[in-house]
XYZ file of N, CA, C and O in Angstrom:
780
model
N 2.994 -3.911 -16.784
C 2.853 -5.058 -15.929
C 1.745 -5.980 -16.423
O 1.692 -7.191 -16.204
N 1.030 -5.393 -16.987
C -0.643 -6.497 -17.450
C -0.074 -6.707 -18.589
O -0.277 -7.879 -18.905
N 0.484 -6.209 -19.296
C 0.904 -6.719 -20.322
C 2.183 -8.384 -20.215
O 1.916 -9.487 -20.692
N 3.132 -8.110 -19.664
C 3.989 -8.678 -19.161
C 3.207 -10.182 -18.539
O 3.763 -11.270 -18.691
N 2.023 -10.063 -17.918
C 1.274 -10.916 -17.318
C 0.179 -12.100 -18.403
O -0.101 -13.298 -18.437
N -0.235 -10.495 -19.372
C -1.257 -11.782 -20.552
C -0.105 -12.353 -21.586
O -0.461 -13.222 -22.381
N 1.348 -11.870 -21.606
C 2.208 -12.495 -21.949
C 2.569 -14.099 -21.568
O 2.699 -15.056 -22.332
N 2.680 -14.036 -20.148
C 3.070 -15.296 -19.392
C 2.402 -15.809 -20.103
O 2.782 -16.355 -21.138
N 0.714 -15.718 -19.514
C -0.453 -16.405 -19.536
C -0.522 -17.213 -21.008
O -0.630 -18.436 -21.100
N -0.436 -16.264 -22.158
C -0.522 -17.029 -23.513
C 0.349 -17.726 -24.105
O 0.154 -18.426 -25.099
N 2.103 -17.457 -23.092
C 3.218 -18.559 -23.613
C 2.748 -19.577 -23.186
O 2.623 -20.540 -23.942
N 2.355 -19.645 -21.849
C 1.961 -20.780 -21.089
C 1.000 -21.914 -21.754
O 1.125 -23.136 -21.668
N 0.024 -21.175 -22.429
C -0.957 -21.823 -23.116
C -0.945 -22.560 -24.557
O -1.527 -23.559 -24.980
N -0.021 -21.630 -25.140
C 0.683 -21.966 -26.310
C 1.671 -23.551 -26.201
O 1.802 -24.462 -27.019
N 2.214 -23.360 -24.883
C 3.092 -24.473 -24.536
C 2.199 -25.380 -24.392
O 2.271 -26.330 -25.172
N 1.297 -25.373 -23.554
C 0.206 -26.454 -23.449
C -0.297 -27.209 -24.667
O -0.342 -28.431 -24.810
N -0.742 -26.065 -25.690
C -1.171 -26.878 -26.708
C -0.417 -27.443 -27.652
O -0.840 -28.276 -28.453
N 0.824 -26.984 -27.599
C 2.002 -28.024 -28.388
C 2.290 -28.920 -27.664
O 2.846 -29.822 -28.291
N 2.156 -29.162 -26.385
C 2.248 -30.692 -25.549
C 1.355 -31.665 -26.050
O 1.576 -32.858 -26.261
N 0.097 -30.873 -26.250
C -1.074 -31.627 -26.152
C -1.365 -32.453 -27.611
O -2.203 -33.326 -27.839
N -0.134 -31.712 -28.701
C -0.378 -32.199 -30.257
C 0.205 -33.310 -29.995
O -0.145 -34.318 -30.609
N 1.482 -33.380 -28.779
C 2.669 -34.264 -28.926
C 2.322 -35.317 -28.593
O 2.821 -36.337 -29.069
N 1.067 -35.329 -27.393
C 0.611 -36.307 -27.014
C -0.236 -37.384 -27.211
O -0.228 -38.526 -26.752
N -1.172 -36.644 -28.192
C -2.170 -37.048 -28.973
C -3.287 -38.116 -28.042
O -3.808 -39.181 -28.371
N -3.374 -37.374 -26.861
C -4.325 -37.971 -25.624
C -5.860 -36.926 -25.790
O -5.710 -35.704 -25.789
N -7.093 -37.448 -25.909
C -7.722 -36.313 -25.522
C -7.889 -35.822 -24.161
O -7.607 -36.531 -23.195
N -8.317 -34.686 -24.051
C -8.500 -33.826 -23.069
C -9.321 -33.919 -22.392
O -10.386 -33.740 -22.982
N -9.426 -34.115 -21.402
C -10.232 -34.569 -19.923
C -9.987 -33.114 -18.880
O -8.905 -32.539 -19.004
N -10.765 -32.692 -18.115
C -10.861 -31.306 -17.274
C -10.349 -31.847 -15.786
O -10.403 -32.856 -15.083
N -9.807 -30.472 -15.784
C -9.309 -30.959 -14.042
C -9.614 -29.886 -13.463
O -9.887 -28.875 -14.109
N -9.620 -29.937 -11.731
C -10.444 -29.064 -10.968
C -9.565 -29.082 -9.595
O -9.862 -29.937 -8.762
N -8.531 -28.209 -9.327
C -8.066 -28.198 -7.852
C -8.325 -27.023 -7.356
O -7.794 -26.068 -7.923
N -9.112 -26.791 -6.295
C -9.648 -25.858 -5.463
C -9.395 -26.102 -3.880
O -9.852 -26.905 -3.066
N -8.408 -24.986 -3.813
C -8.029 -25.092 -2.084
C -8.591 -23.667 -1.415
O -9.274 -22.765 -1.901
N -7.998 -23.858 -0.068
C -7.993 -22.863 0.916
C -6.853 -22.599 2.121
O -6.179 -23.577 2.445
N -6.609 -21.324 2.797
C -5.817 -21.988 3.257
C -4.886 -20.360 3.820
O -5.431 -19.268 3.656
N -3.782 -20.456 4.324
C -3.345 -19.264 5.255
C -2.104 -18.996 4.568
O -1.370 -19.823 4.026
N -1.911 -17.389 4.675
C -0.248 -17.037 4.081
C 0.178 -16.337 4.986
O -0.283 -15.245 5.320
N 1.663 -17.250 5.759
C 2.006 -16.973 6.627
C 3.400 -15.973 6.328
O 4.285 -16.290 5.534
N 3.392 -14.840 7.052
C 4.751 -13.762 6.689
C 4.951 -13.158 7.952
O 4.392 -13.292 9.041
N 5.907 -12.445 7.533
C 6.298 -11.500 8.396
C 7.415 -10.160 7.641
O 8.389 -10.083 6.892
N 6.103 -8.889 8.765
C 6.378 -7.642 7.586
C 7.449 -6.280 8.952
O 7.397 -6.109 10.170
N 8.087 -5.782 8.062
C 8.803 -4.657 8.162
C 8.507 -3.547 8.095
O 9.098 -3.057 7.133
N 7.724 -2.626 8.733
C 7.874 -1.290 8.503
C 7.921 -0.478 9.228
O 7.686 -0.746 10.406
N 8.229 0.802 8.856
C 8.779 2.057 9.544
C 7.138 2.784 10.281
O 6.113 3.174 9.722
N 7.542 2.711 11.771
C 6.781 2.793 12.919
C 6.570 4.575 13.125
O 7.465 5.248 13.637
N 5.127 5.249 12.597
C 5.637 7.080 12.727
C 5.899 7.478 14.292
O 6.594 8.393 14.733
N 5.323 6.751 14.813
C 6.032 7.178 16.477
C 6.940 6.660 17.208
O 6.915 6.572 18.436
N 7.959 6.218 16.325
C 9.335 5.650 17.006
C 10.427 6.134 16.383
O 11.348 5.363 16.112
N 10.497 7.561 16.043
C 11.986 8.071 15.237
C 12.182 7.223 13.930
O 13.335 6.890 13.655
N 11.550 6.992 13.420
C 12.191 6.161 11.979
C 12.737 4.833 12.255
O 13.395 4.249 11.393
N 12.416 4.112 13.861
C 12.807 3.281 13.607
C 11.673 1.925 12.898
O 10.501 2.294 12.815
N 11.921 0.646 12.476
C 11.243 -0.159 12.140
C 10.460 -1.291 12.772
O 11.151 -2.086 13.410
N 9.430 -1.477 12.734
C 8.518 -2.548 13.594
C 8.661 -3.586 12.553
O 8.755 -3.397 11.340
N 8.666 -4.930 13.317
C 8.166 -6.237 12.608
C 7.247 -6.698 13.436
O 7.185 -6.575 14.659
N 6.575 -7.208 12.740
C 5.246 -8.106 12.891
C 5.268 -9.631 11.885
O 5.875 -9.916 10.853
N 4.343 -10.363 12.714
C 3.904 -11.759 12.002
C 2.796 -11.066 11.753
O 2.247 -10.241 12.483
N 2.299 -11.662 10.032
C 0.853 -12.077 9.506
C 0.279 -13.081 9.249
O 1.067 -13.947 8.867
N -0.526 -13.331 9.268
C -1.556 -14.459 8.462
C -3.070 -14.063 7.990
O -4.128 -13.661 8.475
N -2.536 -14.410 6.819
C -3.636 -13.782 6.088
C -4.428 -14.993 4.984
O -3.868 -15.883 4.344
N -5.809 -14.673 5.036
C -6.447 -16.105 4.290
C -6.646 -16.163 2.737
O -7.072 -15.148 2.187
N -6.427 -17.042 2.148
C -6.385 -17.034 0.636
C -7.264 -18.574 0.245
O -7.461 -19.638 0.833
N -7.684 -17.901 -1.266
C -8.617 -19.303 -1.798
C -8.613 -19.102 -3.020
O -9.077 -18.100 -3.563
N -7.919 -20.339 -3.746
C -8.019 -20.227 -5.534
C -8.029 -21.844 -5.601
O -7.770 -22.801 -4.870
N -8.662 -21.472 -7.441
C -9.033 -22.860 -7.957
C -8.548 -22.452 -9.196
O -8.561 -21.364 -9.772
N -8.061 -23.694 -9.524
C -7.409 -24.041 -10.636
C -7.848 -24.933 -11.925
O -7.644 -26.141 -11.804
N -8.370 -24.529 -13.025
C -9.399 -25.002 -14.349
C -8.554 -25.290 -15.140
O -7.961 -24.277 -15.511
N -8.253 -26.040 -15.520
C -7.194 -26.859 -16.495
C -7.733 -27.918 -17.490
O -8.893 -28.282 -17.303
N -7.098 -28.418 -18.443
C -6.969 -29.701 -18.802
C -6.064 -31.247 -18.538
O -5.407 -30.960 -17.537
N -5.880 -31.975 -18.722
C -4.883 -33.230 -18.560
C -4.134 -33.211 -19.608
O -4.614 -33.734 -20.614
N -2.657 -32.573 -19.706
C -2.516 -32.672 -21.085
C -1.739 -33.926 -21.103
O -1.261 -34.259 -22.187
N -1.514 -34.758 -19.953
C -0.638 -36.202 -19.890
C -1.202 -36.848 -19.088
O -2.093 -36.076 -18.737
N -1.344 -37.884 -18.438
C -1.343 -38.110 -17.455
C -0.963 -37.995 -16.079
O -1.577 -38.431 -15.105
N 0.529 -37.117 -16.112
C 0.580 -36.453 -15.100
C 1.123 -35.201 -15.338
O 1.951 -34.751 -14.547
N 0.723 -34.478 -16.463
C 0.527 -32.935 -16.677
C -0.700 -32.606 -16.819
O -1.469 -33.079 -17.656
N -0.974 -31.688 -15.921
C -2.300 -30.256 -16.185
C -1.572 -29.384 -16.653
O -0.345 -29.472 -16.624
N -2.287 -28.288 -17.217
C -1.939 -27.078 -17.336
C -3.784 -26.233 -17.751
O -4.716 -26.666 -18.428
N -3.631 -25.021 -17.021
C -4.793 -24.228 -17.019
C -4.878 -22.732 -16.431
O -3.887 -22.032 -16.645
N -5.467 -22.417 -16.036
C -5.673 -21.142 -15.862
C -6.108 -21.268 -14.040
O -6.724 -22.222 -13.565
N -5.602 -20.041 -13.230
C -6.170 -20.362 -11.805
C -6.583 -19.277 -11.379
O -5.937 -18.307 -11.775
N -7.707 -19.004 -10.493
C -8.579 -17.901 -9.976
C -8.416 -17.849 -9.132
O -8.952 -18.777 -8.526
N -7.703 -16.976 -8.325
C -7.922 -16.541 -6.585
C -8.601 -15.414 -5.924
O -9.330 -14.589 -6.474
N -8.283 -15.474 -4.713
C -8.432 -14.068 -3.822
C -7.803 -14.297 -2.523
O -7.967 -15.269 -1.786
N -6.851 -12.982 -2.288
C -5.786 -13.281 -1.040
C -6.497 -11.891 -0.248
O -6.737 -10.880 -0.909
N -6.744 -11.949 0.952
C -7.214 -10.998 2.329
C -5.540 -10.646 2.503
O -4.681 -11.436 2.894
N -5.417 -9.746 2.244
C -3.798 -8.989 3.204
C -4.393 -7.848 4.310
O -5.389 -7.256 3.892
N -4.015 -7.528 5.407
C -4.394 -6.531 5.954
C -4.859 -5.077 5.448
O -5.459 -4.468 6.333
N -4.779 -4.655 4.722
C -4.895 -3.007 3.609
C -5.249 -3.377 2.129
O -5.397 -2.455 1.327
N -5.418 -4.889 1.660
C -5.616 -5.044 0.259
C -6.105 -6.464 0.314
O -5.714 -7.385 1.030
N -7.481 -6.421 -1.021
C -7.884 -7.266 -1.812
C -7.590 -8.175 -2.679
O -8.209 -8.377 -3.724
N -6.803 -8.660 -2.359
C -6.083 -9.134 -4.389
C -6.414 -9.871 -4.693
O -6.499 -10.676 -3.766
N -7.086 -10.650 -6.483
C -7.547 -11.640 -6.663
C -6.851 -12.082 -7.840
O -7.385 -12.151 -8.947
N -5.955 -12.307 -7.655
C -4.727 -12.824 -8.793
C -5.364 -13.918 -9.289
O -6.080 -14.698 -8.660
N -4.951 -13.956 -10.943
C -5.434 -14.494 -12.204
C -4.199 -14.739 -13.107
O -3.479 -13.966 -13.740
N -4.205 -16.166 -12.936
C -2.524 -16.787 -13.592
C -2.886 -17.745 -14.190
O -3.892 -18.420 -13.973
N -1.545 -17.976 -15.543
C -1.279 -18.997 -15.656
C -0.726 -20.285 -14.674
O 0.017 -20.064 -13.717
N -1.315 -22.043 -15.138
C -0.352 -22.761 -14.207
C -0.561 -23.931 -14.617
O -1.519 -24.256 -15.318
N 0.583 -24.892 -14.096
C 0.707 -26.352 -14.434
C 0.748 -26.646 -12.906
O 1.283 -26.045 -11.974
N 0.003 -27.774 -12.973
C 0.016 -29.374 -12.578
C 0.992 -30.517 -12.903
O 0.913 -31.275 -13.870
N 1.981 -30.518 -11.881
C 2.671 -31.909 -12.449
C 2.809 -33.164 -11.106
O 3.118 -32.710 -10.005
N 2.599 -34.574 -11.210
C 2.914 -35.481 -10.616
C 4.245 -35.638 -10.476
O 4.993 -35.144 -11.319
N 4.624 -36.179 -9.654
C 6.420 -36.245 -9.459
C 6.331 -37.992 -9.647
O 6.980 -38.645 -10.464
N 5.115 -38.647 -8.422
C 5.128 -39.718 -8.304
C 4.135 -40.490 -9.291
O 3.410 -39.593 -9.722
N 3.810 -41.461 -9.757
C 2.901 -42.023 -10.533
C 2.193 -43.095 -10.573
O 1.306 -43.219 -11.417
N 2.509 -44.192 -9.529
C 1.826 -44.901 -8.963
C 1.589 -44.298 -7.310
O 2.189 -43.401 -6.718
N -0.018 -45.573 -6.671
C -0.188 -44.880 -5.192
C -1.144 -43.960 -5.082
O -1.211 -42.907 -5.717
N -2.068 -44.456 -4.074
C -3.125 -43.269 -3.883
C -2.303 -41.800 -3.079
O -2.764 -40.675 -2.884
N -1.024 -42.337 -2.762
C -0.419 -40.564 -2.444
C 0.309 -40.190 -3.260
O 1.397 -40.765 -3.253
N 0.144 -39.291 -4.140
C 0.955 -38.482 -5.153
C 1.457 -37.090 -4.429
O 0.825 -36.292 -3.736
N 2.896 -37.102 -4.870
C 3.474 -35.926 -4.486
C 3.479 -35.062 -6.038
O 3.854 -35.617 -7.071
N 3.057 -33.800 -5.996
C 3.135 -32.971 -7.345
C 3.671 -31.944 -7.064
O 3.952 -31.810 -5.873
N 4.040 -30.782 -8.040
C 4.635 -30.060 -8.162
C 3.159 -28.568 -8.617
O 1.988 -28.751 -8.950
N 3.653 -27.710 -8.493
C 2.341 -26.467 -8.815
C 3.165 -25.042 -9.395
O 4.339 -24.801 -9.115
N 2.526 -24.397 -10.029
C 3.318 -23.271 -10.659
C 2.335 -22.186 -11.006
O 1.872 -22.291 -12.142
N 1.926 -21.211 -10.321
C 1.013 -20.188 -11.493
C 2.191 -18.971 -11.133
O 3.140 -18.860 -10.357
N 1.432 -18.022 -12.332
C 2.480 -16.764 -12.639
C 1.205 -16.263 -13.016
O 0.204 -16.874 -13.390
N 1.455 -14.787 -12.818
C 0.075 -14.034 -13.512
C 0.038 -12.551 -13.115
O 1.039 -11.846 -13.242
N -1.009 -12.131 -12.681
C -1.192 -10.683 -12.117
C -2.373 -10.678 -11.137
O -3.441 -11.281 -11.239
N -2.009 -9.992 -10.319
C -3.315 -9.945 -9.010
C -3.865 -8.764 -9.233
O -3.075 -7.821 -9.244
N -5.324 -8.461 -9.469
C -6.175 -7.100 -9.701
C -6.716 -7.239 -8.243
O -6.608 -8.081 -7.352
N -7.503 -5.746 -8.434
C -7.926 -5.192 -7.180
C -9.294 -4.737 -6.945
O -9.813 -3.907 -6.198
N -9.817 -5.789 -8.080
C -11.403 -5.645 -8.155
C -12.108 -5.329 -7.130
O -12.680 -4.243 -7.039
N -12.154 -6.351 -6.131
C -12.918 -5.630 -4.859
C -12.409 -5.169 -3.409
O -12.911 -5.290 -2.291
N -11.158 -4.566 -3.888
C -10.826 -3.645 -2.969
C -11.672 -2.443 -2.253
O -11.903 -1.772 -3.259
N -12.049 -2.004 -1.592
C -12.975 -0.634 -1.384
C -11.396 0.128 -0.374
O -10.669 -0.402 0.467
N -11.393 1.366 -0.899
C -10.253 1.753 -0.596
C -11.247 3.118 0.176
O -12.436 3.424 0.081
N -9.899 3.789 1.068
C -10.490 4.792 1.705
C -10.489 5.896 0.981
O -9.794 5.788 -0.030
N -11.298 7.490 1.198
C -11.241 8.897 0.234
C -10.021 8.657 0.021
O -9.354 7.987 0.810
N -9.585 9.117 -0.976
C -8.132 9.697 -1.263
C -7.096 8.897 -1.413
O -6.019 9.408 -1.718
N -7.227 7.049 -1.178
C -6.216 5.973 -1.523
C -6.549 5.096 -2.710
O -7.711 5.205 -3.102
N -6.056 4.560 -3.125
C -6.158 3.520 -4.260
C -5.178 2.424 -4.225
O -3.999 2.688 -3.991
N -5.549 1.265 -4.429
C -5.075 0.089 -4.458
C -4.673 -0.705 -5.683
O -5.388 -1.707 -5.691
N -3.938 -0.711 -6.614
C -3.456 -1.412 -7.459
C -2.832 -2.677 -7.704
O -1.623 -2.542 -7.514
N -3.155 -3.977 -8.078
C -2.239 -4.885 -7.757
C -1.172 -5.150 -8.971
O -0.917 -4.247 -9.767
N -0.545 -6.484 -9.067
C 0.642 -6.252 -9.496
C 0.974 -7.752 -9.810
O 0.108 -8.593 -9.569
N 2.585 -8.260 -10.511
C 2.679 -9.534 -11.060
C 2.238 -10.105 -9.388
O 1.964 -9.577 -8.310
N 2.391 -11.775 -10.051
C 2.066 -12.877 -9.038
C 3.048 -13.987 -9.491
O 3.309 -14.337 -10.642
N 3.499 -14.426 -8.397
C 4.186 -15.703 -8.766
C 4.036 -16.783 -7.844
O 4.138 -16.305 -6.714
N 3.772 -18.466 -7.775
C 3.132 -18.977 -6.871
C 4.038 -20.075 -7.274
O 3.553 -20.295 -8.384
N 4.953 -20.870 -7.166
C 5.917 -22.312 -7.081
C 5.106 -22.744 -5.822
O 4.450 -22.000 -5.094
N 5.274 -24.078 -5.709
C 4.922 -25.256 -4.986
C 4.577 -26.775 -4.762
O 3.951 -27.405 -5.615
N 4.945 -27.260 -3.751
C 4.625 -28.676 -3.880
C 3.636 -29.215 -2.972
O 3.680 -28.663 -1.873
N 2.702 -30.174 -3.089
C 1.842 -30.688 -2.210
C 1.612 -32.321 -2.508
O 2.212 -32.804 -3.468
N 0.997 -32.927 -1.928
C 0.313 -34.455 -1.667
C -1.176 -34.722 -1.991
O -2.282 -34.476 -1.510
N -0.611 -35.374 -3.088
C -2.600 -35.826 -3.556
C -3.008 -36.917 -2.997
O -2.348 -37.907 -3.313
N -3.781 -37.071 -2.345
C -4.926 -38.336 -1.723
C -5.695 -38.885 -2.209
O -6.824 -38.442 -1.998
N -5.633 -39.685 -2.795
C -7.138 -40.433 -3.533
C -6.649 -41.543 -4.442
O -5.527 -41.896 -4.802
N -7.691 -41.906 -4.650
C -7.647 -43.262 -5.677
C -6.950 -42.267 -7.230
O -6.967 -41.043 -7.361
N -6.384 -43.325 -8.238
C -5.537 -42.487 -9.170
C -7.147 -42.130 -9.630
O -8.133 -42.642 -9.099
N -7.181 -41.075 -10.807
C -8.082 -40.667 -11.730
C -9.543 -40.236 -10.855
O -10.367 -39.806 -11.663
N -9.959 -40.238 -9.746
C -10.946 -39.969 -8.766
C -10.579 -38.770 -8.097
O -9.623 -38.043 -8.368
N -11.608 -38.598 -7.002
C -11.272 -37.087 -6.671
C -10.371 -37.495 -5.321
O -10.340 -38.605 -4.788
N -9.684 -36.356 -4.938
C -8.496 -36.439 -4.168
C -8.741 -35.378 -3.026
O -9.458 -34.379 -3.083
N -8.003 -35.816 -2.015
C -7.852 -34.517 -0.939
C -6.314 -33.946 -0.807
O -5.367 -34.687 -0.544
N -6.178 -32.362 -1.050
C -4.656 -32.191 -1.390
C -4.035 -31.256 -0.129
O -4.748 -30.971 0.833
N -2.883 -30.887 -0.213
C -2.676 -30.463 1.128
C -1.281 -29.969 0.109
O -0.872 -30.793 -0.709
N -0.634 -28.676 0.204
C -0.091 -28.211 -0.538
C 0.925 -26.782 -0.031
O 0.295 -25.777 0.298
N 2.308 -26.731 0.015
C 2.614 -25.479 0.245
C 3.687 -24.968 -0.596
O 4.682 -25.583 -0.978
N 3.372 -23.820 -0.823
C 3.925 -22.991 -1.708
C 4.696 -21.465 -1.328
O 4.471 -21.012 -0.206
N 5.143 -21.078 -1.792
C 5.515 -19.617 -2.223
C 5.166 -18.653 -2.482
O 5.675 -18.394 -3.572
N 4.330 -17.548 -2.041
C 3.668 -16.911 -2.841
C 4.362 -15.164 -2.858
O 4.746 -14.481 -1.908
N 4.320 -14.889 -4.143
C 5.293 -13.597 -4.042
C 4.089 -12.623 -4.849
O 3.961 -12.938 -6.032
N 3.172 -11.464 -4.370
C 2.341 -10.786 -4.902
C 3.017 -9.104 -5.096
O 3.717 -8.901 -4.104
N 3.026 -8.305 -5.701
C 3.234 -7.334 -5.526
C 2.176 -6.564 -5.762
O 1.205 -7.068 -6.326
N 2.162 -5.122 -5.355
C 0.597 -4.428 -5.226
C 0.925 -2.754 -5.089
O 1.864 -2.705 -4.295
N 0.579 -1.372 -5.501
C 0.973 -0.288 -5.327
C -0.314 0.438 -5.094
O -1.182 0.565 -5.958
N -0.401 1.016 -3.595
C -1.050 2.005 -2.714
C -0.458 3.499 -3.022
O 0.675 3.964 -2.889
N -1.960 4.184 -3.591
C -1.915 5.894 -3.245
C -2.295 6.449 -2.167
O -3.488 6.293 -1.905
N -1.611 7.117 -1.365
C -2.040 7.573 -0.499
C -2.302 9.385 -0.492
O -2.050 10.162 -1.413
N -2.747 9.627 0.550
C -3.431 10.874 0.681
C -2.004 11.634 1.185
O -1.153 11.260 1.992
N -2.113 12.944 0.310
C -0.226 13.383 0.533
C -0.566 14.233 2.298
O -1.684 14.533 2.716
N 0.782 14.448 3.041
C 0.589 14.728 3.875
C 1.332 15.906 4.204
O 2.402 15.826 3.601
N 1.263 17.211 5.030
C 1.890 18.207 5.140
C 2.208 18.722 3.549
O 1.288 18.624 2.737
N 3.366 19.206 3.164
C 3.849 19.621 2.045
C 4.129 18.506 0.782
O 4.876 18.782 -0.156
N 3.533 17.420 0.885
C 3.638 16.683 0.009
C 3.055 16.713 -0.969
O 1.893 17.044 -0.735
N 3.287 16.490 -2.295
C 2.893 16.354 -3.649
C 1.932 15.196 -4.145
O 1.045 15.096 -4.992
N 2.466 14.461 -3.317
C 1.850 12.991 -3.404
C 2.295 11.852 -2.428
O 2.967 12.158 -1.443
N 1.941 10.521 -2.668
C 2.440 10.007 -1.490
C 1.735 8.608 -2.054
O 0.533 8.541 -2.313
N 2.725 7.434 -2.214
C 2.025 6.305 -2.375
C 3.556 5.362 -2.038
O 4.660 5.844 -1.789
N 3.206 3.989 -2.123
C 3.927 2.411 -1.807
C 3.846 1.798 -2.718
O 2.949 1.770 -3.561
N 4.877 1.179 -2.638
C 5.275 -0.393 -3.500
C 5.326 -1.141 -2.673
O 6.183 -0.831 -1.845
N 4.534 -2.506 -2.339
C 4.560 -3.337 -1.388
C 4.793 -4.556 -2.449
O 4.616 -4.575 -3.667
N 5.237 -5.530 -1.586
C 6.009 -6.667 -2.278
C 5.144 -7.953 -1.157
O 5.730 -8.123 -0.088
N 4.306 -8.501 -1.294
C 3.723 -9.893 -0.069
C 4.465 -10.786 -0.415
O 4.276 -11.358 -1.489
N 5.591 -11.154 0.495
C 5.965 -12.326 0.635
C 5.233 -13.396 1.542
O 5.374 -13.027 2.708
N 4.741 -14.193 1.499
C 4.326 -15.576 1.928
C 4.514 -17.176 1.583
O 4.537 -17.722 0.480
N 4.682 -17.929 3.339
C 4.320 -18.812 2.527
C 2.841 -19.145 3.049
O 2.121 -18.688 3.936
N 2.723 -20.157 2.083
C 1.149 -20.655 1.896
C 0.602 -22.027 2.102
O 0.879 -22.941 1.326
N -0.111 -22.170 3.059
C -0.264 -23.499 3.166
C -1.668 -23.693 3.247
O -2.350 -23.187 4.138
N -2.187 -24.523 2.204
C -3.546 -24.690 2.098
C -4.020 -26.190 1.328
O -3.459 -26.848 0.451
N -5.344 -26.409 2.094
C -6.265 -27.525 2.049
C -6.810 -27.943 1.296
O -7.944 -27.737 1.730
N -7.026 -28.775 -0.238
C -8.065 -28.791 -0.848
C -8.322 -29.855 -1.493
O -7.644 -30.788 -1.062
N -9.124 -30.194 -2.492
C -10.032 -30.830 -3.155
C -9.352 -30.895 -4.918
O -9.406 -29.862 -5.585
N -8.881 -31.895 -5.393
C -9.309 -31.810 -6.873
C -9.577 -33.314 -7.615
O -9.239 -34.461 -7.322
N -10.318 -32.750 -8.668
C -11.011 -33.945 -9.869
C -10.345 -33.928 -11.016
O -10.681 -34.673 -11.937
């Protein structure tokens, strides 16, 4: 899976810098940093109801920023840093991603957003006997930029967010072992800032 992930990450980059020959623009830094809630709703098997299944709504808070270059005028592409709160896990997914404008005149730009990557579990603190692993990341989305063109902007943005993550657990009765594959579906809607 990490492999599969610094894969994305270096096609991604590779692509970037053959844009960037094509373009023959220099490179100027860009900076979008949001915040903001991932809204879901989860499925699982309830131990004091016969096997049957509970659903619940979540919301859970997330915050990443995104370090890029301009490789067009209305392409970024860069690298993005997060951290998502899920109820039982830490994850601070680390992806590739582009920046694209749809619109190109107008202080409101509608864009497009993309990271792919892998979410680690750096500061997870897990209980005796569990462990927390995270897993790919995939993030599509569109949002609204605010601001004067080339100045800083206020963005407002929602996306997709698909994390996967694998829990050990402490085996129970006659068990050998005992762990999950969890899959976070969300969507994501969050607030932010970029230069």
């Amino acid at each position: 899976m990490k492999k599969l992930a610094f894969l994305i990450m270096a096609s991604s980059l590779l692509m970037a810098s053959s844009l960037h020959a094509q373009n023959h623009i220099p490179l100027k830094y860009t900076n979008h940093t949001e915040f903001g809630g991932l809204f879901g709703r989860v499925k699982y098997d309830f131990q004091g109801n016969n096997g049957q299944s509970q659903v619940d709504n979540r919301l859970n808070l997330t915050l990443q920023t995104f370090n890029g270059v301009m490789l067009s005028k209305r392409l970024a592409a860069g690298v993005t840093v997060g951290i998502d709160w899920y109820k039982t896990a830490l994850l601070n997914p680390i992806s590739a991603g582009v920046r694209y404008d749809l619109t190109n005149k107008g202080d409101v730009k509608l864009f497009v957003t993309a990271d792919a990557g892998y979410g680690f579990a750096w500061f997870q603190d897990d209980s005796d006997g569990f462990g927390t692993t995270g897993g790919l990341m995939l993030n599509p989305g569109l949002g609204l930029r605010m601001g004067k063109p080339g100045g800083t902007a206020v963005t407002f943005t929602m996306s997709y967010k698909r994390q996967e993550a694998h829990i050990t657990k402490v085996p129970q009765w006659n068990q050998l072992e005992r762990w999950e594959d969890r899959v976070y579906n969300r969507l994501a809607l969050r607030l932010g800032i970029s230069f």
